[in-house]
Amino acid sequence: MRTTDALGEYGERVAARHLMGAGMAILDQRWRCRGGEIDLVALDGECLVVCEVKTRRSCAAGDPIEAVDRVKLARLHRLAAQWLAQSDQRYPEVRIDVVGVRVPRRGAPVVEHLRAVI
């Protein structure tokens, strides 16, 4: 496993704990299809949350949240539709969230959670 893969998986675990701490239930992790991957799928009340997680050791390459551009958001919308199509559940609301995780050399990870990113 590459170091970046391990860092990404760590960030996803941190993000999942953050979402659960905010009262959400994790429904799926690292869901894949031909079109790509959804890092986390969660339930926030009756709202389905498709969550992209970006993890960085530093901000030298920019804030982790900044890595999610319009192209990535469009892909997440398509992936959310595919996830919903294979699900037997219906949700009154669906939103896209982004969680940025910075892992400093010392101390706890820093989590930034943006809700309803368009």
Coordinates of C-alpha atoms in Angstrom, one line a residue:
M1 CA 0.0 0.0 0.0
R2 CA 1.3 3.4 -0.9
T3 CA 1.8 6.1 1.8
T4 CA -0.8 8.3 0.1
D5 CA -3.3 5.5 0.2
A6 CA -2.7 4.9 3.9
L7 CA -3.0 8.7 4.5
G8 CA -6.3 8.8 2.6
E9 CA -7.7 5.8 4.5
Y10 CA -6.7 7.4 7.8
G11 CA -8.5 10.6 6.7
E12 CA -11.6 8.7 5.8
R13 CA -11.7 7.0 9.2
V14 CA -11.2 10.5 10.9
A15 CA -14.0 11.9 8.7
A16 CA -16.3 9.0 9.5
R17 CA -15.8 9.5 13.3
H18 CA -16.4 13.2 12.8
L19 CA -19.7 12.6 11.0
M20 CA -20.8 10.0 13.5
G21 CA -20.0 12.5 16.3
A22 CA -22.3 15.0 14.5
G23 CA -25.1 12.5 14.8
M24 CA -24.9 10.9 11.3
A25 CA -25.0 7.2 10.5
I26 CA -22.4 5.8 8.0
L27 CA -24.2 3.7 5.4
D28 CA -21.3 3.0 3.0
Q29 CA -17.6 3.5 2.8
R30 CA -15.4 3.6 -0.3
W31 CA -18.3 2.7 -2.6
R32 CA -17.1 2.1 -6.1
C33 CA -18.5 1.7 -9.6
R34 CA -17.2 2.3 -13.1
G35 CA -17.7 6.1 -12.7
G36 CA -15.5 6.4 -9.6
E37 CA -15.7 6.2 -5.9
I38 CA -17.7 7.8 -3.1
D39 CA -15.6 8.0 0.1
L40 CA -18.5 8.0 2.6
V41 CA -22.3 7.8 2.3
A42 CA -24.1 8.9 5.5
L43 CA -27.5 9.5 6.8
D44 CA -28.2 12.9 8.5
G45 CA -31.7 12.5 9.8
E46 CA -33.6 11.7 6.6
C47 CA -31.0 13.4 4.3
L48 CA -28.6 11.2 2.4
V49 CA -25.1 12.7 2.5
V50 CA -22.5 11.8 -0.1
C51 CA -19.2 12.9 1.3
E52 CA -15.9 13.5 -0.3
V53 CA -12.9 13.4 2.0
K54 CA -9.6 15.1 1.2
T55 CA -6.6 14.5 3.5
R56 CA -3.3 16.4 3.5
R57 CA -0.2 16.4 5.8
S58 CA 0.2 20.2 5.3
C59 CA -1.3 23.1 3.3
A60 CA 1.8 23.4 1.1
A61 CA -0.3 22.1 -1.9
G62 CA -3.4 24.1 -0.7
D63 CA -6.1 23.5 1.7
P64 CA -7.6 19.9 1.4
I65 CA -11.1 21.4 0.7
E66 CA -9.7 23.3 -2.3
A67 CA -8.9 20.1 -4.0
V68 CA -12.6 19.5 -4.7
D69 CA -13.3 21.5 -7.9
R70 CA -16.3 21.8 -10.2
V71 CA -15.3 18.7 -12.1
K72 CA -15.1 16.6 -9.0
L73 CA -18.4 17.9 -7.7
A74 CA -20.1 17.0 -11.0
R75 CA -18.7 13.5 -10.7
L76 CA -20.0 13.3 -7.1
H77 CA -23.5 14.2 -8.3
R78 CA -23.3 11.5 -10.9
L79 CA -22.0 9.0 -8.4
A80 CA -24.7 9.9 -5.9
A81 CA -27.4 9.2 -8.6
Q82 CA -25.7 5.8 -9.3
W83 CA -25.6 5.0 -5.6
L84 CA -29.3 5.9 -5.2
A85 CA -30.2 3.8 -8.3
Q86 CA -28.7 0.7 -6.7
S87 CA -30.3 1.4 -3.3
D88 CA -33.7 0.1 -2.4
Q89 CA -34.3 3.2 -0.2
R90 CA -35.7 6.6 -1.1
Y91 CA -34.5 9.8 0.6
P92 CA -36.4 13.1 0.6
E93 CA -33.1 15.0 0.4
V94 CA -29.6 14.4 -0.9
R95 CA -26.6 16.6 -0.4
I96 CA -22.9 16.6 -1.1
D97 CA -20.5 17.4 1.8
V98 CA -16.8 17.8 1.7
V99 CA -14.6 17.0 4.7
G100 CA -11.0 18.2 4.7
V101 CA -8.6 16.5 7.1
R102 CA -5.2 18.0 7.9
V103 CA -2.8 15.7 9.7
P104 CA -0.1 17.7 11.4
R105 CA 3.3 16.2 12.5
R106 CA 2.1 16.5 16.1
G107 CA -1.3 16.7 17.7
A108 CA -4.7 15.7 16.6
P109 CA -6.0 15.9 13.0
V110 CA -7.8 19.1 12.1
V111 CA -11.2 18.5 10.5
E112 CA -13.2 21.0 8.3
H113 CA -16.7 20.0 7.3
L114 CA -18.5 21.8 4.5
R115 CA -22.2 20.9 4.2
A116 CA -24.3 21.1 1.0
V117 CA -21.5 22.0 -1.4
I118 CA -23.0 22.8 -4.8

